[in-house]
């Protein structure tokens, strides 16, 4: 297998990120495979093509991929009988109706695109997956894309009416630019990120029947540990019970959640701490969240955050909730040497463990777990014996002050008609004029119209009118151009600026705090979460964004910034 860092970086870079084989190509076949899927990819070349590619493996993508992966892992315990013939994927009527994840991609039967795109399988729901349906000039699946404009047609190896494409293993390894888009084989996103093409992959997962070493690690199909959860490899993941955090070992319970102290040293006091907010037995933090078995199984979006039942992190990542399939995002599952959710990553190699503030293992610091009697960061020091717990009230400490960072100020960026049309990368972020989101997200900038003439959904008015103004399939605060936009104020509390990304609060309520939240760590508007670019992009805010002692133009990271050439 390839190194974990290479695998996970691809998963995170595509939200259309969240689990590459589950969601990244963004198909929709009669249902939604996560929040931000097909329409963002189908709109490639316009705003969605760039935005969805970099921001999609968010909250809902992770939830959908994790839930499906978990289901696959727990049901794939029986060796499946492969039908006779050259079956290379979960794509026959037999395999698509057996209730198993045969090829190990975390999708079962018609949830798997190999099933859904094959017209011979006849999956339920509106589909656009045959030569007939892809040539009738009708938007049969009602996803706003008809015929070959729909990826369900153009990226579908069973469809022949859309001309030469790069949608099979053969066409993605032949050294030719089959679709004549200027990209050959693995340089083409149609090959690189398609969950149905076995070439150009970093994992064998999803291609455990094809007899090919898909990830180039020398192991084929069931010989590769990536295929451990595939039914064809007799994958057998033992179920693990969640154990609710005890009041003695965590900052939870009415007493600790109302004492005004940071008991466990995570920087979160009382109801700001997820151990308080997610515990349905805590009565002093009633925020209307979806946090108990009844609310997580009633088919309703009780807290109005756009996610229902186990698609909501307050359910699926909550150790007090038992009705959601066991994923790899609670303490017991992160210490059992199993790939519980079938996503190819085990225990601490899985972000569901390492980035989850409720998981006691896989931590780089003891902070946040200063009462549990566990050496959480592996330095042989436990709880109050570890300097990380110096700020915990349980250890006699006080929380560190929240870092002071400047408020977002558009004057510090390439964000005016003049700066967005001068042909210079003024703020040094690597993007010039209308390629810079500081230009395209600012409703006051008039020199950056969209390429297709639709209005940009970037103002309070357009982000609250109940209309998908830019036609990318996402409306109002469901569109990143609204929810990740510091100029928009109508989308509630968000984590889309430096101040919100250092305050130790889960502002958007998605279960991730500050730089553990992709809304912070992957935003071009946030500087406090580090990154290879350092000060670049923030060369006029009079703040040492990367903490190297050099501010703005005094930092070599800003050498190419137009602001520093003045």
PDB file of N, CA and C in Angstrom, residues 454-532:
ATOM      1  N   UNK A 454     -24.477  33.415 -15.211  1.00  0.00           N
ATOM      2  CA  UNK A 454     -25.369  33.330 -14.066  1.00  0.00           C
ATOM      3  C   UNK A 454     -24.809  34.179 -12.927  1.00  0.00           C
ATOM      4  N   UNK A 455     -25.672  34.693 -12.068  1.00  0.00           N
ATOM      5  CA  UNK A 455     -25.162  35.502 -10.954  1.00  0.00           C
ATOM      6  C   UNK A 455     -24.386  34.642  -9.968  1.00  0.00           C
ATOM      7  N   UNK A 456     -23.357  35.207  -9.374  1.00  0.00           N
ATOM      8  CA  UNK A 456     -22.623  34.492  -8.346  1.00  0.00           C
ATOM      9  C   UNK A 456     -23.439  34.534  -7.048  1.00  0.00           C
ATOM     10  N   UNK A 457     -23.557  33.399  -6.382  1.00  0.00           N
ATOM     11  CA  UNK A 457     -24.337  33.293  -5.153  1.00  0.00           C
ATOM     12  C   UNK A 457     -23.408  33.667  -3.987  1.00  0.00           C
ATOM     13  N   UNK A 458     -23.215  34.991  -3.783  1.00  0.00           N
ATOM     14  CA  UNK A 458     -22.168  35.436  -2.862  1.00  0.00           C
ATOM     15  C   UNK A 458     -22.606  36.609  -1.978  1.00  0.00           C
ATOM     16  N   UNK A 459     -23.874  36.882  -1.916  1.00  0.00           N
ATOM     17  CA  UNK A 459     -24.341  38.009  -1.106  1.00  0.00           C
ATOM     18  C   UNK A 459     -25.414  37.542  -0.134  1.00  0.00           C
ATOM     19  N   UNK A 460     -25.669  38.341   0.898  1.00  0.00           N
ATOM     20  CA  UNK A 460     -26.723  37.985   1.843  1.00  0.00           C
ATOM     21  C   UNK A 460     -28.059  37.805   1.141  1.00  0.00           C
ATOM     22  N   UNK A 461     -28.336  38.649   0.159  1.00  0.00           N
ATOM     23  CA  UNK A 461     -29.604  38.554  -0.555  1.00  0.00           C
ATOM     24  C   UNK A 461     -29.716  37.242  -1.322  1.00  0.00           C
ATOM     25  N   UNK A 462     -28.687  36.916  -2.113  1.00  0.00           N
ATOM     26  CA  UNK A 462     -28.743  35.714  -2.942  1.00  0.00           C
ATOM     27  C   UNK A 462     -28.561  34.437  -2.116  1.00  0.00           C
ATOM     28  N   UNK A 463     -27.996  34.567  -0.927  1.00  0.00           N
ATOM     29  CA  UNK A 463     -27.781  33.399  -0.070  1.00  0.00           C
ATOM     30  C   UNK A 463     -28.955  33.137   0.864  1.00  0.00           C
ATOM     31  N   UNK A 464     -30.051  33.841   0.640  1.00  0.00           N
ATOM     32  CA  UNK A 464     -31.216  33.630   1.510  1.00  0.00           C
ATOM     33  C   UNK A 464     -32.526  33.748   0.751  1.00  0.00           C
ATOM     34  N   UNK A 465     -32.456  33.585  -0.593  1.00  0.00           N
ATOM     35  CA  UNK A 465     -33.669  33.796  -1.388  1.00  0.00           C
ATOM     36  C   UNK A 465     -34.354  32.504  -1.805  1.00  0.00           C
ATOM     37  N   UNK A 466     -33.836  31.359  -1.364  1.00  0.00           N
ATOM     38  CA  UNK A 466     -34.457  30.089  -1.711  1.00  0.00           C
ATOM     39  C   UNK A 466     -34.287  29.683  -3.155  1.00  0.00           C
ATOM     40  N   UNK A 467     -33.285  30.257  -3.841  1.00  0.00           N
ATOM     41  CA  UNK A 467     -33.051  29.976  -5.260  1.00  0.00           C
ATOM     42  C   UNK A 467     -31.598  29.541  -5.449  1.00  0.00           C
ATOM     43  N   UNK A 468     -31.379  28.570  -6.317  1.00  0.00           N
ATOM     44  CA  UNK A 468     -30.021  28.192  -6.704  1.00  0.00           C
ATOM     45  C   UNK A 468     -29.576  29.149  -7.802  1.00  0.00           C
ATOM     46  N   UNK A 469     -29.133  30.331  -7.408  1.00  0.00           N
ATOM     47  CA  UNK A 469     -28.882  31.407  -8.366  1.00  0.00           C
ATOM     48  C   UNK A 469     -27.801  31.069  -9.382  1.00  0.00           C
ATOM     49  N   UNK A 470     -26.741  30.374  -8.939  1.00  0.00           N
ATOM     50  CA  UNK A 470     -25.639  30.104  -9.867  1.00  0.00           C
ATOM     51  C   UNK A 470     -25.774  28.766 -10.578  1.00  0.00           C
ATOM     52  N   UNK A 471     -26.876  28.045 -10.305  1.00  0.00           N
ATOM     53  CA  UNK A 471     -27.167  26.823 -11.040  1.00  0.00           C
ATOM     54  C   UNK A 471     -26.180  25.693 -10.837  1.00  0.00           C
ATOM     55  N   UNK A 472     -25.510  25.656  -9.660  1.00  0.00           N
ATOM     56  CA  UNK A 472     -24.549  24.576  -9.433  1.00  0.00           C
ATOM     57  C   UNK A 472     -25.131  23.436  -8.612  1.00  0.00           C
ATOM     58  N   UNK A 473     -26.446  23.510  -8.367  1.00  0.00           N
ATOM     59  CA  UNK A 473     -27.114  22.443  -7.637  1.00  0.00           C
ATOM     60  C   UNK A 473     -27.196  22.655  -6.141  1.00  0.00           C
ATOM     61  N   UNK A 474     -26.654  23.778  -5.657  1.00  0.00           N
ATOM     62  CA  UNK A 474     -26.654  24.047  -4.224  1.00  0.00           C
ATOM     63  C   UNK A 474     -27.274  25.403  -3.964  1.00  0.00           C
ATOM     64  N   UNK A 475     -28.160  25.470  -3.015  1.00  0.00           N
ATOM     65  CA  UNK A 475     -28.960  26.666  -2.797  1.00  0.00           C
ATOM     66  C   UNK A 475     -28.602  27.325  -1.471  1.00  0.00           C
ATOM     67  N   UNK A 476     -28.477  28.648  -1.528  1.00  0.00           N
ATOM     68  CA  UNK A 476     -28.275  29.449  -0.323  1.00  0.00           C
ATOM     69  C   UNK A 476     -27.123  28.889   0.519  1.00  0.00           C
ATOM     70  N   UNK A 477     -27.352  28.657   1.805  1.00  0.00           N
ATOM     71  CA  UNK A 477     -26.251  28.283   2.700  1.00  0.00           C
ATOM     72  C   UNK A 477     -25.757  26.861   2.477  1.00  0.00           C
ATOM     73  N   UNK A 478     -26.411  26.115   1.590  1.00  0.00           N
ATOM     74  CA  UNK A 478     -25.892  24.814   1.187  1.00  0.00           C
ATOM     75  C   UNK A 478     -24.791  24.937   0.160  1.00  0.00           C
ATOM     76  N   UNK A 479     -24.560  26.143  -0.337  1.00  0.00           N
ATOM     77  CA  UNK A 479     -23.534  26.418  -1.340  1.00  0.00           C
ATOM     78  C   UNK A 479     -22.311  26.981  -0.621  1.00  0.00           C
ATOM     79  N   UNK A 480     -21.140  26.432  -0.903  1.00  0.00           N
ATOM     80  CA  UNK A 480     -19.921  26.904  -0.248  1.00  0.00           C
ATOM     81  C   UNK A 480     -19.664  28.386  -0.519  1.00  0.00           C
ATOM     82  N   UNK A 481     -20.140  28.898  -1.663  1.00  0.00           N
ATOM     83  CA  UNK A 481     -19.915  30.315  -1.947  1.00  0.00           C
ATOM     84  C   UNK A 481     -20.691  31.202  -0.977  1.00  0.00           C
ATOM     85  N   UNK A 482     -21.639  30.598  -0.260  1.00  0.00           N
ATOM     86  CA  UNK A 482     -22.336  31.301   0.838  1.00  0.00           C
ATOM     87  C   UNK A 482     -21.731  30.922   2.188  1.00  0.00           C
ATOM     88  N   UNK A 483     -21.694  29.621   2.488  1.00  0.00           N
ATOM     89  CA  UNK A 483     -21.314  29.172   3.828  1.00  0.00           C
ATOM     90  C   UNK A 483     -19.833  29.337   4.119  1.00  0.00           C
ATOM     91  N   UNK A 484     -18.998  29.335   3.094  1.00  0.00           N
ATOM     92  CA  UNK A 484     -17.558  29.508   3.319  1.00  0.00           C
ATOM     93  C   UNK A 484     -17.116  30.925   2.961  1.00  0.00           C
ATOM     94  N   UNK A 485     -18.054  31.843   2.882  1.00  0.00           N
ATOM     95  CA  UNK A 485     -17.785  33.193   2.399  1.00  0.00           C
ATOM     96  C   UNK A 485     -17.825  34.198   3.549  1.00  0.00           C
ATOM     97  N   UNK A 486     -16.700  34.843   3.860  1.00  0.00           N
ATOM     98  CA  UNK A 486     -16.691  35.772   4.996  1.00  0.00           C
ATOM     99  C   UNK A 486     -17.508  37.037   4.772  1.00  0.00           C
ATOM    100  N   UNK A 487     -17.932  37.292   3.528  1.00  0.00           N
ATOM    101  CA  UNK A 487     -18.786  38.457   3.270  1.00  0.00           C
ATOM    102  C   UNK A 487     -20.263  38.146   3.528  1.00  0.00           C
ATOM    103  N   UNK A 488     -20.616  36.889   3.670  1.00  0.00           N
ATOM    104  CA  UNK A 488     -22.006  36.484   3.862  1.00  0.00           C
ATOM    105  C   UNK A 488     -22.284  36.329   5.351  1.00  0.00           C
ATOM    106  N   UNK A 489     -23.367  36.920   5.808  1.00  0.00           N
ATOM    107  CA  UNK A 489     -23.684  36.909   7.244  1.00  0.00           C
ATOM    108  C   UNK A 489     -24.960  36.148   7.579  1.00  0.00           C
ATOM    109  N   UNK A 490     -25.672  35.616   6.589  1.00  0.00           N
ATOM    110  CA  UNK A 490     -26.989  35.026   6.843  1.00  0.00           C
ATOM    111  C   UNK A 490     -26.947  33.524   7.082  1.00  0.00           C
ATOM    112  N   UNK A 491     -25.757  32.936   7.141  1.00  0.00           N
ATOM    113  CA  UNK A 491     -25.659  31.473   7.266  1.00  0.00           C
ATOM    114  C   UNK A 491     -25.337  31.009   8.678  1.00  0.00           C
ATOM    115  N   UNK A 492     -25.596  31.852   9.660  1.00  0.00           N
ATOM    116  CA  UNK A 492     -25.387  31.456  11.039  1.00  0.00           C
ATOM    117  C   UNK A 492     -23.926  31.435  11.430  1.00  0.00           C
ATOM    118  N   UNK A 493     -23.638  30.779  12.564  1.00  0.00           N
ATOM    119  CA  UNK A 493     -22.258  30.705  13.037  1.00  0.00           C
ATOM    120  C   UNK A 493     -21.475  29.720  12.184  1.00  0.00           C
ATOM    121  N   UNK A 494     -20.357  30.186  11.651  1.00  0.00           N
ATOM    122  CA  UNK A 494     -19.558  29.361  10.760  1.00  0.00           C
ATOM    123  C   UNK A 494     -18.100  29.414  11.182  1.00  0.00           C
ATOM    124  N   UNK A 495     -17.317  28.507  10.620  1.00  0.00           N
ATOM    125  CA  UNK A 495     -15.872  28.538  10.823  1.00  0.00           C
ATOM    126  C   UNK A 495     -15.245  28.877   9.473  1.00  0.00           C
ATOM    127  N   UNK A 496     -15.191  30.166   9.157  1.00  0.00           N
ATOM    128  CA  UNK A 496     -14.703  30.587   7.840  1.00  0.00           C
ATOM    129  C   UNK A 496     -13.787  31.796   7.923  1.00  0.00           C
ATOM    130  N   UNK A 497     -13.225  32.044   9.102  1.00  0.00           N
ATOM    131  CA  UNK A 497     -12.281  33.146   9.246  1.00  0.00           C
ATOM    132  C   UNK A 497     -11.327  32.822  10.386  1.00  0.00           C
ATOM    133  N   UNK A 498     -10.239  33.577  10.485  1.00  0.00           N
ATOM    134  CA  UNK A 498      -9.206  33.273  11.473  1.00  0.00           C
ATOM    135  C   UNK A 498      -9.735  33.283  12.900  1.00  0.00           C
ATOM    136  N   UNK A 499     -10.554  34.255  13.236  1.00  0.00           N
ATOM    137  CA  UNK A 499     -11.043  34.336  14.611  1.00  0.00           C
ATOM    138  C   UNK A 499     -11.889  33.128  14.984  1.00  0.00           C
ATOM    139  N   UNK A 500     -12.730  32.664  14.064  1.00  0.00           N
ATOM    140  CA  UNK A 500     -13.580  31.505  14.344  1.00  0.00           C
ATOM    141  C   UNK A 500     -12.783  30.202  14.354  1.00  0.00           C
ATOM    142  N   UNK A 501     -11.578  30.245  13.794  1.00  0.00           N
ATOM    143  CA  UNK A 501     -10.773  29.029  13.687  1.00  0.00           C
ATOM    144  C   UNK A 501      -9.708  28.920  14.782  1.00  0.00           C
ATOM    145  N   UNK A 502      -9.739  29.822  15.763  1.00  0.00           N
ATOM    146  CA  UNK A 502      -8.841  29.707  16.919  1.00  0.00           C
ATOM    147  C   UNK A 502      -9.588  29.829  18.244  1.00  0.00           C
ATOM    148  N   UNK A 503     -10.910  29.887  18.199  1.00  0.00           N
ATOM    149  CA  UNK A 503     -11.668  30.197  19.420  1.00  0.00           C
ATOM    150  C   UNK A 503     -12.011  28.974  20.259  1.00  0.00           C
ATOM    151  N   UNK A 504     -11.562  27.777  19.796  1.00  0.00           N
ATOM    152  CA  UNK A 504     -11.789  26.525  20.530  1.00  0.00           C
ATOM    153  C   UNK A 504     -13.259  26.176  20.664  1.00  0.00           C
ATOM    154  N   UNK A 505     -14.042  26.649  19.728  1.00  0.00           N
ATOM    155  CA  UNK A 505     -15.480  26.382  19.719  1.00  0.00           C
ATOM    156  C   UNK A 505     -15.856  25.728  18.390  1.00  0.00           C
ATOM    157  N   UNK A 506     -16.736  24.756  18.446  1.00  0.00           N
ATOM    158  CA  UNK A 506     -17.273  24.135  17.224  1.00  0.00           C
ATOM    159  C   UNK A 506     -18.391  25.034  16.721  1.00  0.00           C
ATOM    160  N   UNK A 507     -18.014  26.121  16.058  1.00  0.00           N
ATOM    161  CA  UNK A 507     -18.978  27.155  15.694  1.00  0.00           C
ATOM    162  C   UNK A 507     -20.089  26.640  14.794  1.00  0.00           C
ATOM    163  N   UNK A 508     -19.744  25.771  13.857  1.00  0.00           N
ATOM    164  CA  UNK A 508     -20.755  25.300  12.906  1.00  0.00           C
ATOM    165  C   UNK A 508     -21.420  24.001  13.335  1.00  0.00           C
ATOM    166  N   UNK A 509     -21.037  23.486  14.499  1.00  0.00           N
ATOM    167  CA  UNK A 509     -21.711  22.318  15.063  1.00  0.00           C
ATOM    168  C   UNK A 509     -21.570  21.043  14.270  1.00  0.00           C
ATOM    169  N   UNK A 510     -20.445  20.882  13.543  1.00  0.00           N
ATOM    170  CA  UNK A 510     -20.292  19.668  12.738  1.00  0.00           C
ATOM    171  C   UNK A 510     -19.403  18.634  13.410  1.00  0.00           C
ATOM    172  N   UNK A 511     -19.017  18.893  14.662  1.00  0.00           N
ATOM    173  CA  UNK A 511     -18.220  17.918  15.396  1.00  0.00           C
ATOM    174  C   UNK A 511     -16.730  18.141  15.307  1.00  0.00           C
ATOM    175  N   UNK A 512     -16.293  19.116  14.520  1.00  0.00           N
ATOM    176  CA  UNK A 512     -14.870  19.404  14.375  1.00  0.00           C
ATOM    177  C   UNK A 512     -14.594  20.838  14.796  1.00  0.00           C
ATOM    178  N   UNK A 513     -13.517  21.024  15.534  1.00  0.00           N
ATOM    179  CA  UNK A 513     -13.216  22.319  16.131  1.00  0.00           C
ATOM    180  C   UNK A 513     -11.986  22.929  15.490  1.00  0.00           C
ATOM    181  N   UNK A 514     -12.103  24.218  15.145  1.00  0.00           N
ATOM    182  CA  UNK A 514     -10.977  24.996  14.630  1.00  0.00           C
ATOM    183  C   UNK A 514     -10.255  24.257  13.497  1.00  0.00           C
ATOM    184  N   UNK A 515      -8.960  24.060  13.601  1.00  0.00           N
ATOM    185  CA  UNK A 515      -8.192  23.536  12.468  1.00  0.00           C
ATOM    186  C   UNK A 515      -8.435  22.068  12.180  1.00  0.00           C
ATOM    187  N   UNK A 516      -9.183  21.367  13.029  1.00  0.00           N
ATOM    188  CA  UNK A 516      -9.616  20.014  12.700  1.00  0.00           C
ATOM    189  C   UNK A 516     -10.811  20.025  11.755  1.00  0.00           C
ATOM    190  N   UNK A 517     -11.379  21.203  11.538  1.00  0.00           N
ATOM    191  CA  UNK A 517     -12.524  21.377  10.639  1.00  0.00           C
ATOM    192  C   UNK A 517     -11.992  21.780   9.261  1.00  0.00           C
ATOM    193  N   UNK A 518     -12.411  21.061   8.241  1.00  0.00           N
ATOM    194  CA  UNK A 518     -11.960  21.377   6.882  1.00  0.00           C
ATOM    195  C   UNK A 518     -12.336  22.795   6.478  1.00  0.00           C
ATOM    196  N   UNK A 519     -13.420  23.317   7.051  1.00  0.00           N
ATOM    197  CA  UNK A 519     -13.821  24.687   6.726  1.00  0.00           C
ATOM    198  C   UNK A 519     -12.736  25.675   7.131  1.00  0.00           C
ATOM    199  N   UNK A 520     -11.926  25.295   8.123  1.00  0.00           N
ATOM    200  CA  UNK A 520     -10.785  26.124   8.523  1.00  0.00           C
ATOM    201  C   UNK A 520      -9.518  25.705   7.776  1.00  0.00           C
ATOM    202  N   UNK A 521      -9.194  24.418   7.860  1.00  0.00           N
ATOM    203  CA  UNK A 521      -7.890  23.954   7.379  1.00  0.00           C
ATOM    204  C   UNK A 521      -7.725  24.055   5.870  1.00  0.00           C
ATOM    205  N   UNK A 522      -8.835  24.096   5.122  1.00  0.00           N
ATOM    206  CA  UNK A 522      -8.722  24.132   3.669  1.00  0.00           C
ATOM    207  C   UNK A 522      -9.252  25.426   3.063  1.00  0.00           C
ATOM    208  N   UNK A 523      -9.460  26.424   3.896  1.00  0.00           N
ATOM    209  CA  UNK A 523     -10.016  27.680   3.392  1.00  0.00           C
ATOM    210  C   UNK A 523      -8.919  28.647   2.992  1.00  0.00           C
ATOM    211  N   UNK A 524      -9.098  29.296   1.855  1.00  0.00           N
ATOM    212  CA  UNK A 524      -8.152  30.321   1.418  1.00  0.00           C
ATOM    213  C   UNK A 524      -8.323  31.607   2.197  1.00  0.00           C
ATOM    214  N   UNK A 525      -9.347  31.674   3.055  1.00  0.00           N
ATOM    215  CA  UNK A 525      -9.584  32.861   3.868  1.00  0.00           C
ATOM    216  C   UNK A 525      -9.037  32.707   5.283  1.00  0.00           C
ATOM    217  N   UNK A 526      -8.504  31.533   5.596  1.00  0.00           N
ATOM    218  CA  UNK A 526      -8.022  31.240   6.951  1.00  0.00           C
ATOM    219  C   UNK A 526      -6.521  31.023   6.927  1.00  0.00           C
ATOM    220  N   UNK A 527      -5.804  31.722   7.804  1.00  0.00           N
ATOM    221  CA  UNK A 527      -4.340  31.624   7.817  1.00  0.00           C
ATOM    222  C   UNK A 527      -3.792  30.868   9.010  1.00  0.00           C
ATOM    223  N   UNK A 528      -4.600  30.627  10.036  1.00  0.00           N
ATOM    224  CA  UNK A 528      -4.073  30.146  11.309  1.00  0.00           C
ATOM    225  C   UNK A 528      -3.893  28.636  11.377  1.00  0.00           C
ATOM    226  N   UNK A 529      -4.222  27.927  10.310  1.00  0.00           N
ATOM    227  CA  UNK A 529      -4.131  26.470  10.346  1.00  0.00           C
ATOM    228  C   UNK A 529      -2.896  25.936   9.650  1.00  0.00           C
ATOM    229  N   UNK A 530      -1.908  26.799   9.419  1.00  0.00           N
ATOM    230  CA  UNK A 530      -0.656  26.347   8.839  1.00  0.00           C
ATOM    231  C   UNK A 530      -0.807  25.983   7.381  1.00  0.00           C
ATOM    232  N   UNK A 531       0.140  25.230   6.889  1.00  0.00           N
ATOM    233  CA  UNK A 531       0.150  24.861   5.479  1.00  0.00           C
ATOM    234  C   UNK A 531       1.478  25.234   4.860  1.00  0.00           C
ATOM    235  N   UNK A 532       1.739  24.641   3.701  1.00  0.00           N
ATOM    236  CA  UNK A 532       3.017  24.842   3.054  1.00  0.00           C
ATOM    237  C   UNK A 532       3.226  26.276   2.582  1.00  0.00           C
TER     238      UNK A 532
END
